[in-house]
Coordinates of C-alpha atoms and ligand atoms in Angstrom, one line a residue:
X1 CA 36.7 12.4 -7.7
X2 CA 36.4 8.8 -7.2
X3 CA 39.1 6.5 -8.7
X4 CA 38.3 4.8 -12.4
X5 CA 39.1 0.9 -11.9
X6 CA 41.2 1.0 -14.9
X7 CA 42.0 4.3 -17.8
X8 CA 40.5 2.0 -20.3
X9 CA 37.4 0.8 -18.4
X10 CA 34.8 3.7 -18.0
X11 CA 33.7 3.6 -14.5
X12 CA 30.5 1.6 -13.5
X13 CA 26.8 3.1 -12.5
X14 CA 25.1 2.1 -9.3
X15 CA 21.8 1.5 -9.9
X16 CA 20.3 1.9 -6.5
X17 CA 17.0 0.0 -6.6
X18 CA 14.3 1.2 -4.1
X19 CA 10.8 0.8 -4.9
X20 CA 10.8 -0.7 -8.3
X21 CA 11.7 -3.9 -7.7
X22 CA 12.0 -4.9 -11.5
X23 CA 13.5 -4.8 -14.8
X24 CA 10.6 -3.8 -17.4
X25 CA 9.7 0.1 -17.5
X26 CA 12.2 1.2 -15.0
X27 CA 13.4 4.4 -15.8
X28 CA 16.6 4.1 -13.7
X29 CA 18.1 1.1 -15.4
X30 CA 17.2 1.7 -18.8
X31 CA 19.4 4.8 -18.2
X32 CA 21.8 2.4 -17.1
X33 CA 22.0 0.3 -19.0
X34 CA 22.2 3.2 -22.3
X35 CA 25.6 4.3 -20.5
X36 CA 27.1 0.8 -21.9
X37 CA 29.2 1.2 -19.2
X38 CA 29.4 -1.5 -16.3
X39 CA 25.8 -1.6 -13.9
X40 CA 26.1 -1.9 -10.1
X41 CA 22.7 -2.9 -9.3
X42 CA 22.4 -2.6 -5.0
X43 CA 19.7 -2.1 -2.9
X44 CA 20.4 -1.4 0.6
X45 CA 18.2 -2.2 4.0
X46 CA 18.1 1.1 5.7
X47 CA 17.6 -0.5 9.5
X48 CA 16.2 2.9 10.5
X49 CA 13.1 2.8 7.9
X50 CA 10.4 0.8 9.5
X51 CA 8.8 -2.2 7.3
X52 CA 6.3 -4.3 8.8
X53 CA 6.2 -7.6 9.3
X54 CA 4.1 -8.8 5.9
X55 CA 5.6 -6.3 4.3
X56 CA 9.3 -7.8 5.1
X57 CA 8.0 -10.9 4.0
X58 CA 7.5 -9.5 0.5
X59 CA 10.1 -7.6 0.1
X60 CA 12.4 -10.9 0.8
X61 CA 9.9 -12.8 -2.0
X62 CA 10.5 -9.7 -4.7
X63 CA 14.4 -9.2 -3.7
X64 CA 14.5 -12.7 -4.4
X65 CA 12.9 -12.8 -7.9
X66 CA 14.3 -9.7 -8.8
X67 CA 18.1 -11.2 -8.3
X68 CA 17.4 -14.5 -10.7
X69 CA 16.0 -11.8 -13.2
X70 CA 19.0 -9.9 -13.1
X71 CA 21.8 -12.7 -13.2
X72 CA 20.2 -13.7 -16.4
X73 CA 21.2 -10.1 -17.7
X74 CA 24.7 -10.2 -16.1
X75 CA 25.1 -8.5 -12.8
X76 CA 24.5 -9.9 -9.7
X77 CA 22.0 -7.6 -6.8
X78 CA 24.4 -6.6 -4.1
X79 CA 22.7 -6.2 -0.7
X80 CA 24.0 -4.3 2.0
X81 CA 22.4 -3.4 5.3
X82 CA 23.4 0.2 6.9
X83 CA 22.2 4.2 6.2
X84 CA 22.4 4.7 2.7
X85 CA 24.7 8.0 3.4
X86 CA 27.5 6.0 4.5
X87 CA 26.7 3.3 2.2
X88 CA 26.6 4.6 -1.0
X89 CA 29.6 7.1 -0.8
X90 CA 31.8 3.8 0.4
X91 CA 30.5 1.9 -2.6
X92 CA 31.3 4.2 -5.3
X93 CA 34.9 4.6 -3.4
X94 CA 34.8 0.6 -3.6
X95 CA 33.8 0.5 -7.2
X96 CA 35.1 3.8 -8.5
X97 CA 32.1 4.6 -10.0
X98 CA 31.2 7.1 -11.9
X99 CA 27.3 7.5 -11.8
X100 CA 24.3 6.8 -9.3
X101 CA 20.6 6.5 -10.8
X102 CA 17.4 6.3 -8.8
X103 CA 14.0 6.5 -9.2
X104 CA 12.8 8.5 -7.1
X105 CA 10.5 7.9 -3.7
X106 CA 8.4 10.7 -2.2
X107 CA 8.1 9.7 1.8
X108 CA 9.3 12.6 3.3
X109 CA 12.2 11.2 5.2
X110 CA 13.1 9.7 1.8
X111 CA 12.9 13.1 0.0
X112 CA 15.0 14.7 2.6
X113 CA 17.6 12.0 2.5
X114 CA 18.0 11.7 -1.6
X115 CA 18.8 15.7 -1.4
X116 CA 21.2 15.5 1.2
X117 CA 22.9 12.3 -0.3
X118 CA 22.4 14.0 -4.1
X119 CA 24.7 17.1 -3.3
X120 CA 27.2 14.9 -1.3
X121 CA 27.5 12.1 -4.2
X122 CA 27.5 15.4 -6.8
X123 CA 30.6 17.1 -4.6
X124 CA 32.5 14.5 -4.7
X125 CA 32.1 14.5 -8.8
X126 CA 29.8 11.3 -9.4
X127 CA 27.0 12.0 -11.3
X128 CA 23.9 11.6 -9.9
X129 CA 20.0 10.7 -11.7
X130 CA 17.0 10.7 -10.8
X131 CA 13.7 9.5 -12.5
X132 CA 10.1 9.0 -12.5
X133 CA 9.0 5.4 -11.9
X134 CA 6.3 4.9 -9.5
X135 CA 3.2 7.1 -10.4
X136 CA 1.5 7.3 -13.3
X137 CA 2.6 11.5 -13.3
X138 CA 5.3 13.1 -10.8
X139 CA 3.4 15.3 -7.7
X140 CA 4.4 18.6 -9.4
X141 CA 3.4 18.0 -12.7
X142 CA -0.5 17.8 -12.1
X143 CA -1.5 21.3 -11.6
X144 CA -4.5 23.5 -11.1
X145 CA -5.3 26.6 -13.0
X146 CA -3.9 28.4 -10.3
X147 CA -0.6 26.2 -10.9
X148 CA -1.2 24.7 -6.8
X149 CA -1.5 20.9 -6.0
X150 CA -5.0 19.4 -6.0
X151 CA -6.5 18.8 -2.4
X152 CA -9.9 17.3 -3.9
X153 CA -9.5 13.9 -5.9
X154 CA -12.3 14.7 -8.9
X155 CA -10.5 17.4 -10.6
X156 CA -7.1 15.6 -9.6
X157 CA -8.7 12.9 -11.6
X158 CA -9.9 15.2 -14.5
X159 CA -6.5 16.7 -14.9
X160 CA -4.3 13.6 -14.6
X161 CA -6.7 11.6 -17.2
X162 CA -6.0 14.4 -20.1
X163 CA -2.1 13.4 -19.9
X164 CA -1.0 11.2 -22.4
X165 CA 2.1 8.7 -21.1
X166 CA 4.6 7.4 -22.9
X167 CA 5.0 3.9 -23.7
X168 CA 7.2 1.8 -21.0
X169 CA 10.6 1.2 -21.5
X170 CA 11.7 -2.4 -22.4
X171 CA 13.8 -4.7 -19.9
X172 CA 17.6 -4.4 -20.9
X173 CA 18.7 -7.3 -22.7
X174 CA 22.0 -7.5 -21.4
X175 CA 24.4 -5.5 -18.7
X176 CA 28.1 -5.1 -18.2
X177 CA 28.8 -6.4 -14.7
X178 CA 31.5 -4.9 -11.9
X179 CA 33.4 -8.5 -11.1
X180 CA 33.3 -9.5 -7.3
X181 CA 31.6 -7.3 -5.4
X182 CA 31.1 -8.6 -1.7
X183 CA 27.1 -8.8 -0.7
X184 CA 25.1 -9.6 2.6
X185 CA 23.2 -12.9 1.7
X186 CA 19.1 -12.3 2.0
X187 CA 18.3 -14.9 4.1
X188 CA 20.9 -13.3 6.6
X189 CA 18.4 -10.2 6.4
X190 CA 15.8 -12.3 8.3
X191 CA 12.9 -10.5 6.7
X192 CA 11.0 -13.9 6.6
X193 CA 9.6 -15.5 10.3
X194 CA 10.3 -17.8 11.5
X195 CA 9.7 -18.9 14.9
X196 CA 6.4 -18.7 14.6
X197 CA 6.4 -19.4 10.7
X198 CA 3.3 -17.2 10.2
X199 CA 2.7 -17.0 6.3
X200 CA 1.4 -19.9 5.3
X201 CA -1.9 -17.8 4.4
X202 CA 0.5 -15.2 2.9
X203 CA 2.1 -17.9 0.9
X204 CA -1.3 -19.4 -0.6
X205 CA -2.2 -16.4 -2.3
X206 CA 0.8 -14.4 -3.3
X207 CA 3.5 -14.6 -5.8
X208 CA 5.7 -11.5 -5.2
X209 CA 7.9 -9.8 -7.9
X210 CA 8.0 -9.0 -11.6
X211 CA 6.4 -12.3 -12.6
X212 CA 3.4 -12.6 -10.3
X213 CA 2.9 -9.1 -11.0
X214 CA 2.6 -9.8 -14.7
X215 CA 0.3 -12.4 -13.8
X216 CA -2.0 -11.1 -12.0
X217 CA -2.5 -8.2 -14.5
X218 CA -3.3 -10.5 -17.6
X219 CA -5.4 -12.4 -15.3
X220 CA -7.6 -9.5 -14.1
X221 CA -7.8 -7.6 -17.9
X222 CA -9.2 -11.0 -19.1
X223 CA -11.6 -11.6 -16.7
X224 CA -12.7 -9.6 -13.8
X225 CA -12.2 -5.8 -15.0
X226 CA -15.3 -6.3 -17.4
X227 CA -17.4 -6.1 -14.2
X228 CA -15.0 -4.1 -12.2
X229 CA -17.8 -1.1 -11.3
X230 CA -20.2 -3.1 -10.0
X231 CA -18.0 -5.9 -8.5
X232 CA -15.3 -4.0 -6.9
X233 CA -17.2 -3.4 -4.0
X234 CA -18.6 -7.8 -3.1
X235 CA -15.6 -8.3 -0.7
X236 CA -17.3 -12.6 -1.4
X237 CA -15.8 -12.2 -4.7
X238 CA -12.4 -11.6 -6.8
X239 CA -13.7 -8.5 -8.2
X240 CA -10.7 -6.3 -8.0
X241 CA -7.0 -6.8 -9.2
X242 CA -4.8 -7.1 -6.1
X243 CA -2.1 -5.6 -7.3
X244 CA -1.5 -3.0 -4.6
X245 CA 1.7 -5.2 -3.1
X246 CA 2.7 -5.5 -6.8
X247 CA 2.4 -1.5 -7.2
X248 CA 3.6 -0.5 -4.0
X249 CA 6.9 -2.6 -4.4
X250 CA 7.4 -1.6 -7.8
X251 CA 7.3 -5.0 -9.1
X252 CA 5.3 -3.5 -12.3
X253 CA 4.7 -0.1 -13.0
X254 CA 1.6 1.9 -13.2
X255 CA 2.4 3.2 -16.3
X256 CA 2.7 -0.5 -17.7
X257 CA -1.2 -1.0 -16.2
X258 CA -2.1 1.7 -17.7
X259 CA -1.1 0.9 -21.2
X260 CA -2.3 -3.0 -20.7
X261 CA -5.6 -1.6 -19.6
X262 CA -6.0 0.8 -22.3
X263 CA -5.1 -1.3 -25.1
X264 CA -7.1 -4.3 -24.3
X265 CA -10.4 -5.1 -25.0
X266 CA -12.8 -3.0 -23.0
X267 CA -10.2 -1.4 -21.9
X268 CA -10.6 2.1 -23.6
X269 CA -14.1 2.4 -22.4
X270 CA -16.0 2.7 -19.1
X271 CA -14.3 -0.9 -17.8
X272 CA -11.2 0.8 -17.7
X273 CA -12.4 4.1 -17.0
X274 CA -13.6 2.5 -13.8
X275 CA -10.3 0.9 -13.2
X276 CA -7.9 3.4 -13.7
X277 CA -9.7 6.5 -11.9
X278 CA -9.3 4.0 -8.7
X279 CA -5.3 3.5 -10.3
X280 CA -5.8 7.2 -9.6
X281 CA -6.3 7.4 -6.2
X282 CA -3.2 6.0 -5.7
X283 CA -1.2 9.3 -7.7
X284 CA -3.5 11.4 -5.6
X285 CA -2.4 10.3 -2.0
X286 CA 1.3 10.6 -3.0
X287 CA 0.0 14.1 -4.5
X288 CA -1.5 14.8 -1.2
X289 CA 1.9 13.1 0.7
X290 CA 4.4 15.3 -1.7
X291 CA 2.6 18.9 -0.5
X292 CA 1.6 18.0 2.7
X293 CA 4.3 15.4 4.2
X294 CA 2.8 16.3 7.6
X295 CA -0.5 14.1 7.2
X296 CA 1.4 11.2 8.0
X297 CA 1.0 12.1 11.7
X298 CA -1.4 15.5 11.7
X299 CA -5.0 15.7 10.9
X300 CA -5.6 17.5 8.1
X301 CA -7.9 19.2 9.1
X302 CA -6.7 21.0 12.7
X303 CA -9.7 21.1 14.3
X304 CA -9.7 17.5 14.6
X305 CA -6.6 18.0 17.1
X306 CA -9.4 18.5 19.6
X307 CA -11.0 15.3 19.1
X308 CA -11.6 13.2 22.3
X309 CA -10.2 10.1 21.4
X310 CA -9.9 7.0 23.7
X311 CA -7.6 5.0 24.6
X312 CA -9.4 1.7 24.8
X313 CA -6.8 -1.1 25.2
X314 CA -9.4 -4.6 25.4
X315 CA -11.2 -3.1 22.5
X316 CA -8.3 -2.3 20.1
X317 CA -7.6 -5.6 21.0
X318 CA -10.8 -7.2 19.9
X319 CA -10.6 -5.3 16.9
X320 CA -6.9 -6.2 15.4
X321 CA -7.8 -10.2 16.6
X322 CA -11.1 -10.1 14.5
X323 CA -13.5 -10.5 17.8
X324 CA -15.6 -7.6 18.0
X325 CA -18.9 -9.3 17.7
X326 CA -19.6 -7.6 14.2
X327 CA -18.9 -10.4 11.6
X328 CA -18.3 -8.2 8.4
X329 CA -15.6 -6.1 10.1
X330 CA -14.1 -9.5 12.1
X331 CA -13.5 -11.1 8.3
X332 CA -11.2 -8.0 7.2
X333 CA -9.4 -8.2 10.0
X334 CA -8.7 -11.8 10.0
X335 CA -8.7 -11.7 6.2
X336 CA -5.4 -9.4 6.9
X337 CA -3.9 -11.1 9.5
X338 CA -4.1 -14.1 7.4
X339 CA -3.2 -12.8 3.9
X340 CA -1.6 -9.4 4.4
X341 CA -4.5 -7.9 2.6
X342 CA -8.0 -6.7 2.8
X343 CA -10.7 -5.7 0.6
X344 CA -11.2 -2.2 0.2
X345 CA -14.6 -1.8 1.1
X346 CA -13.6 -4.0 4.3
X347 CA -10.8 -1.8 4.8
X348 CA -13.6 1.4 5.4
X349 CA -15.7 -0.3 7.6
X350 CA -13.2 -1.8 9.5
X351 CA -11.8 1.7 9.9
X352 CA -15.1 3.4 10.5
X353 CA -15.5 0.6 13.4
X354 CA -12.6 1.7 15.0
X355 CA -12.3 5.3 14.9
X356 CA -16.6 5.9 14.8
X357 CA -17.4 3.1 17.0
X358 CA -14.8 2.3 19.1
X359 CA -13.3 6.0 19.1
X360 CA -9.5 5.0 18.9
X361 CA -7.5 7.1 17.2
X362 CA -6.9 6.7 13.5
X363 CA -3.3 7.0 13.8
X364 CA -3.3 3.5 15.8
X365 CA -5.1 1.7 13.2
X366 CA -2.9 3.3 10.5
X367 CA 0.1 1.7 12.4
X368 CA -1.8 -1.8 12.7
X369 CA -2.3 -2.0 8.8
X370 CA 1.6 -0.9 8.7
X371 CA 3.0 -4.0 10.3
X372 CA 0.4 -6.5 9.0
X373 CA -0.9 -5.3 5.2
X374 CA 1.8 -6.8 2.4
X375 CA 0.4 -3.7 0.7
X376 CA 1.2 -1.3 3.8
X377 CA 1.8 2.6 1.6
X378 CA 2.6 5.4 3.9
X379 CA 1.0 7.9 1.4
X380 CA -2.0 5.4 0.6
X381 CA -2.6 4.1 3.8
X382 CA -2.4 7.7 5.7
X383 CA -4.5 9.6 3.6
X384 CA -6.9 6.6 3.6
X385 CA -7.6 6.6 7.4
X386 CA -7.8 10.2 7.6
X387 CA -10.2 9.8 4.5
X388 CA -12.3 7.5 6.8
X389 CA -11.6 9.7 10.0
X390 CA -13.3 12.4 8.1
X391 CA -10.0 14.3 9.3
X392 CA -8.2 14.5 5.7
X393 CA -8.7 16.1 2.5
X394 CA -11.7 15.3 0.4
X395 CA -12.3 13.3 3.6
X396 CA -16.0 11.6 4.0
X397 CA -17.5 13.3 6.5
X398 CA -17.1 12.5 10.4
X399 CA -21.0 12.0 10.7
X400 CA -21.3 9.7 8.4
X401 CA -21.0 6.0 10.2
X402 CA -21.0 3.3 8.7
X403 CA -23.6 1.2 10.1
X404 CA -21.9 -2.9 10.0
X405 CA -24.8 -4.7 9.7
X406 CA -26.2 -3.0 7.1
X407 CA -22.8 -2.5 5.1
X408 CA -22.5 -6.8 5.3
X409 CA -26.2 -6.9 4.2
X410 CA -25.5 -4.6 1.4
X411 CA -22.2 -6.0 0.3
X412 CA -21.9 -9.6 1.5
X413 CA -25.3 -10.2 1.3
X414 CA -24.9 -14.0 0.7
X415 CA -22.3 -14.2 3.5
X416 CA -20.3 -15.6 1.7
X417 CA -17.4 -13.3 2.4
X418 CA -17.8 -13.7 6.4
X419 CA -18.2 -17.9 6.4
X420 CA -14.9 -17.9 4.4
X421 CA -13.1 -15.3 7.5
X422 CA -15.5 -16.4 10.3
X423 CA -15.7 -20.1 10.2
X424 CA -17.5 -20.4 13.3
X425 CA -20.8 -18.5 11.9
X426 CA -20.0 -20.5 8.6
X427 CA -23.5 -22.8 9.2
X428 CA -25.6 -19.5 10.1
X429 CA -28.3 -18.5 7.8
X430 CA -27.9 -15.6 5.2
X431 CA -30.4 -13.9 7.3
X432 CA -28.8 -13.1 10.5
X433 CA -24.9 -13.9 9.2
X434 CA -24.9 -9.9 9.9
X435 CA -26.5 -9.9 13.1
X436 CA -26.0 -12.9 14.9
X437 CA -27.4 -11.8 18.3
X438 CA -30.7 -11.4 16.4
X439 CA -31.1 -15.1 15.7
X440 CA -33.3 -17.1 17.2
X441 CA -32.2 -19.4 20.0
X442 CA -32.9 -22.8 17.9
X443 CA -31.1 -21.8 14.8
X444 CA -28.0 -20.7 16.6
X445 CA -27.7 -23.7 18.0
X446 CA -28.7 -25.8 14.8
X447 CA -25.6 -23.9 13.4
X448 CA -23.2 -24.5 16.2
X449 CA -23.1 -20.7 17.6
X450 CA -22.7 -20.0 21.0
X451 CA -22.9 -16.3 21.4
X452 CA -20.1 -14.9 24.0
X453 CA -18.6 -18.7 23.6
X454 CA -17.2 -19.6 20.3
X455 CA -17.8 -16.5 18.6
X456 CA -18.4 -12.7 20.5
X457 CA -21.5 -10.9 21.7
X458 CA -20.8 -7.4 19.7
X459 CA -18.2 -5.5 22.1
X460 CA -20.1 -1.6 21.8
X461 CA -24.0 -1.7 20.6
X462 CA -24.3 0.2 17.5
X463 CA -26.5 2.7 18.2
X464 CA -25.1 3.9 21.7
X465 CA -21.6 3.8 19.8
X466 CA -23.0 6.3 17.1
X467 CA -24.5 8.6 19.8
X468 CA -21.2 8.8 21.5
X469 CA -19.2 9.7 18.4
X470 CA -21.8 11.9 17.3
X471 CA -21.7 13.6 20.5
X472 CA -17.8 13.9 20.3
X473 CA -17.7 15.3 17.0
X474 CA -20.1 18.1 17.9
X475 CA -18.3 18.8 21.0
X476 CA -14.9 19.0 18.9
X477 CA -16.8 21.9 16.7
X478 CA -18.1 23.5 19.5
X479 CA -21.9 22.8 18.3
X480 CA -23.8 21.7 21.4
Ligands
FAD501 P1 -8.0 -2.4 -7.2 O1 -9.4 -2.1 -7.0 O2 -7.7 -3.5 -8.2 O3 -7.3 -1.1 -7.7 C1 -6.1 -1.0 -8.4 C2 -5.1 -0.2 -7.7 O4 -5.5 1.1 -7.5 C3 -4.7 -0.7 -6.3 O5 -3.8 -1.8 -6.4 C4 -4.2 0.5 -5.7 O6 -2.8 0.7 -6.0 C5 -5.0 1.6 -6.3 N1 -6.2 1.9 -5.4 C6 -7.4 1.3 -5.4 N2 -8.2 1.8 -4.5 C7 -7.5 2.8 -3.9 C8 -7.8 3.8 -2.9 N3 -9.0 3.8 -2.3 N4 -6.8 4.6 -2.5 C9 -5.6 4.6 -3.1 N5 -5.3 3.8 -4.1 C10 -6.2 2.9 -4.5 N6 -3.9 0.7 -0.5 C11 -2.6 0.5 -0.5 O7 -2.0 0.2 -1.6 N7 -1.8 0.5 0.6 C12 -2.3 0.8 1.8 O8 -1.6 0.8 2.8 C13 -3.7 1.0 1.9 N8 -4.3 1.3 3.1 C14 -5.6 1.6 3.2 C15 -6.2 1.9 4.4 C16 -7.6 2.2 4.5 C17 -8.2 2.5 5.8 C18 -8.4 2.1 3.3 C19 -9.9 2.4 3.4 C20 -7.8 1.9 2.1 C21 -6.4 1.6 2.0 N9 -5.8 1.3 0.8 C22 -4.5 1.0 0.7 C23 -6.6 1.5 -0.5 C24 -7.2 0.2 -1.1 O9 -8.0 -0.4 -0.1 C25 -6.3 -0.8 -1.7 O10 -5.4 -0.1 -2.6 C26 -7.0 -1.8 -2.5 O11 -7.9 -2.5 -1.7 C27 -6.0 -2.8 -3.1 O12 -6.7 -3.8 -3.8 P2 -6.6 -4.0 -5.3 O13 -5.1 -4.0 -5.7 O14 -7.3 -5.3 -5.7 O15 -7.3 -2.8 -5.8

């Protein structure tokens, strides 16, 4: 049993923050903070859980805003830097605390670990919480008739819109602190580069944490979730929210969205229909993740083990440096390396590219969005590519490949999306912005393009490319 600092003074709770990186509707610390007893709020940087590089840099942006939001209440964040099963157990021996609350995180190594810490913490007498925090309903508590998880996303969708969630939970006005606790300083964490300094683009767009959360919600309820059917899909435009860094951080919970949504204007009606069945998909991969925790690195479906993949160096290459010769899937993936994020209809072509088109396999791409997206979601971004691979569950089907020119024409049919990525063909009529290698000598030149100079002749011609992975796929079944 661990010690009590004093007999008068009730031992304090560690609130170990994880992924919800903020004070209104978390679970965890309202439970806290109803103890009335002193709050330990710590987060700890597990060296051995990978975090990309843009993803680092946010964390370091919400750690940050998440600590001035908490000294205003009372406690200070402690940060330490080590395996949470040594940590932990030596902070509630430092402490003599009483009580640990999480809420809880459904990676599988992270599932694994809570258990193992939860019946260590729970022999040694402390009492140990967890809550629901992150999804709009837990992985077990959407259900078929049969009472199995869901493995296709429309009746996933049907089920989870009939539940009715309660209203989020206030911020705590005020907490008891633990005096003098020693923590690691975050800039010592380096999560932010620095030699080279690469998020300037980061930087102009994002405002990580609880605040630029909130922000970003009132600003897309006022204004862009009115057209959010038909515009969710212009990549040119600010059709969609972006607030997948917000969500997958935890700055702001989905449960929160979901009642802003709801009770605004429009908001009950197909507007936020539109919205909140895509708010959805984001339950439904962690439903997928929670049942299945191998489709992080299996296909789904096995009989895509036999796939013929290739292992195409130069054009992998081409692909994560935005010079593949195709300019709609060249903008997402400069749009990422330049602002940790990409439109999500960008995000399927430029998947389809390289798994149809380029035949790498999806599990490479997967870890390039990992180190460079400041939205990077193992359950999201797995199920995704083996969404697009046609290798998952309620996957789109292999066959069907995207065809880039025609996707840009459809979507980006201005260009505007691809001048603001691919400055280069920025002078190039609407006409061939798509299809450069179709334009006429003269007007390339009136618009400064050099084909194979300053931008790429396309690095695999469409049509072979489709043959080939059409070819493959048949060969993988055993259709010849
Ligand atoms: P909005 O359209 O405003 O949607 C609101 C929220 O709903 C999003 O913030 C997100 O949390 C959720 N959402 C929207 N679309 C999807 C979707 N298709 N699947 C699951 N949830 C969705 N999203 C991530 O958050 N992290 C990832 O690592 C990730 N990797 C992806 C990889 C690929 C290959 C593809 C095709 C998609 C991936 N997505 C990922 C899903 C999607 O592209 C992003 O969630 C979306 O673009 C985020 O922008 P937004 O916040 O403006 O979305």
């Amino acid at each position: 049993m661990p010690k009590k600092t004093t007999d008068e003074t009730p031992g304090p709770v560690i609130l170990w923050f994880r992924r919800d990186l903020r004070l209104d509707d978390n679970p965890a610390l309202h439970a806290a903070a109803g103890t009335g007893r002193p709050v330990l709020p710590l987060l700890i940087l597990d060296p051995e859980e990978e975090i990309g590089g843009a993803s680092r840099w946010w964390l370091h942006g919400s750690l940050e805003a998440l600590s001035d939001n908490l000294a205003r209440l009372g406690p200070p964040l402690v940060l330490r830097r080590g395996a949470p099963s040594d940590i932990l157990p030596a902070l509630v021996e430092e402490v003599g605390a009483e009580a640990v609350f999480w809420n809880r995180r459904y990676e599988p190594r992270a599932v694994e670990r809570d258990k193992v810490l939860k019946s260590a913490l729970t022999e040694k007498g402390v009492e140990v919480k967890s809550f629901a925090a992150s999804l709009l309903a837990e992985p077990w508590e959407v259900e078929t008739g049969s009472g199995g998880p869901y493995k296709v996303f429309t009746p996933f969708w049907r089920a989870l819109s009939q539940f009715s969630f309660d209203a989020p939970l206030a911020a705590p006005e005020k907490l008891a602190r633990v005096k003098d606790i020693a923590t690691d300083r975050l800039k010592d964490w380096n999560l932010l580069p620095s030699k080279p300094d690469w998020t300037s683009g980061l930087r102009a767009i994002w405002e990580p944490g609880e605040e630029g959360a909130r922000k970003r919600l009132v600003a897309f309820v006022d204004g862009a979730m009115t057209d959010y059917g038909d515009a969710r899909d212009i990549p040119g435009t600010e059709g969609t929210s972006r607030l997948s860094p917000h969500l997958h951080w935890g700055d702001i919970s989905p449960r929160r969205i979901w009642h802003v949504v709801r009770g605004s204007e429009g908001g009950a009606g197909r507007a936020g229909d539109a919205f909140l069945r895509e708010l959805a998909w984001r339950d439904f991969a962690c439903h997928l993740l929670y049942h299945w925790p191998e489709i992080v690195t299996e296909n789904w479906k096995r009989q895509f083990d036999a796939f013929p993949w290739v292992k195409n160096d130069a054009a992998f290459e081409a692909w994560t440096a935005g010079r593949t010769g195709y300019p709609i899937v060249d903008a997402g993936m400069r749009q990422l390396w330049q602002t940790g994020w990409m439109h999500n209809r960008v995000r399927m072509i430029a998947a389809s590219f390289l798994i149809k088109h380029l035949m790498v396999d999806w599990r490479r791409g997967a870890e390039w969005f990992e180190d460079t997206l400041v939205d990077a979601d193992l359950a999201v971004n797995r199920a995704s590519w083996q969404w697009v691979a046609g290798s998952g569950a309620d996957a789109a089907p292999y066959f069907r490949i995207f065809n880039p020119v025609l996707q840009g024409e459809k979507f980006d049919a201005d260009g505007d999306y691809v001048r603001a990525f691919v400055p280069e063909l920025a002078k190039l009529d609407a006409k061939y912005i798509h299809k450069p290698w179709e334009a006429p000598v003269k007007l390339l030149a009136d618009a400064g393009v050099e084909l194979g100079e300053t931008y790429p002749e396309p690095i695999v011609d469409h049509g072979t490319a489709r043959n080939r992975a059409l070819a493959a796929y048949r060969d993988m079944k055993g259709d010849s």
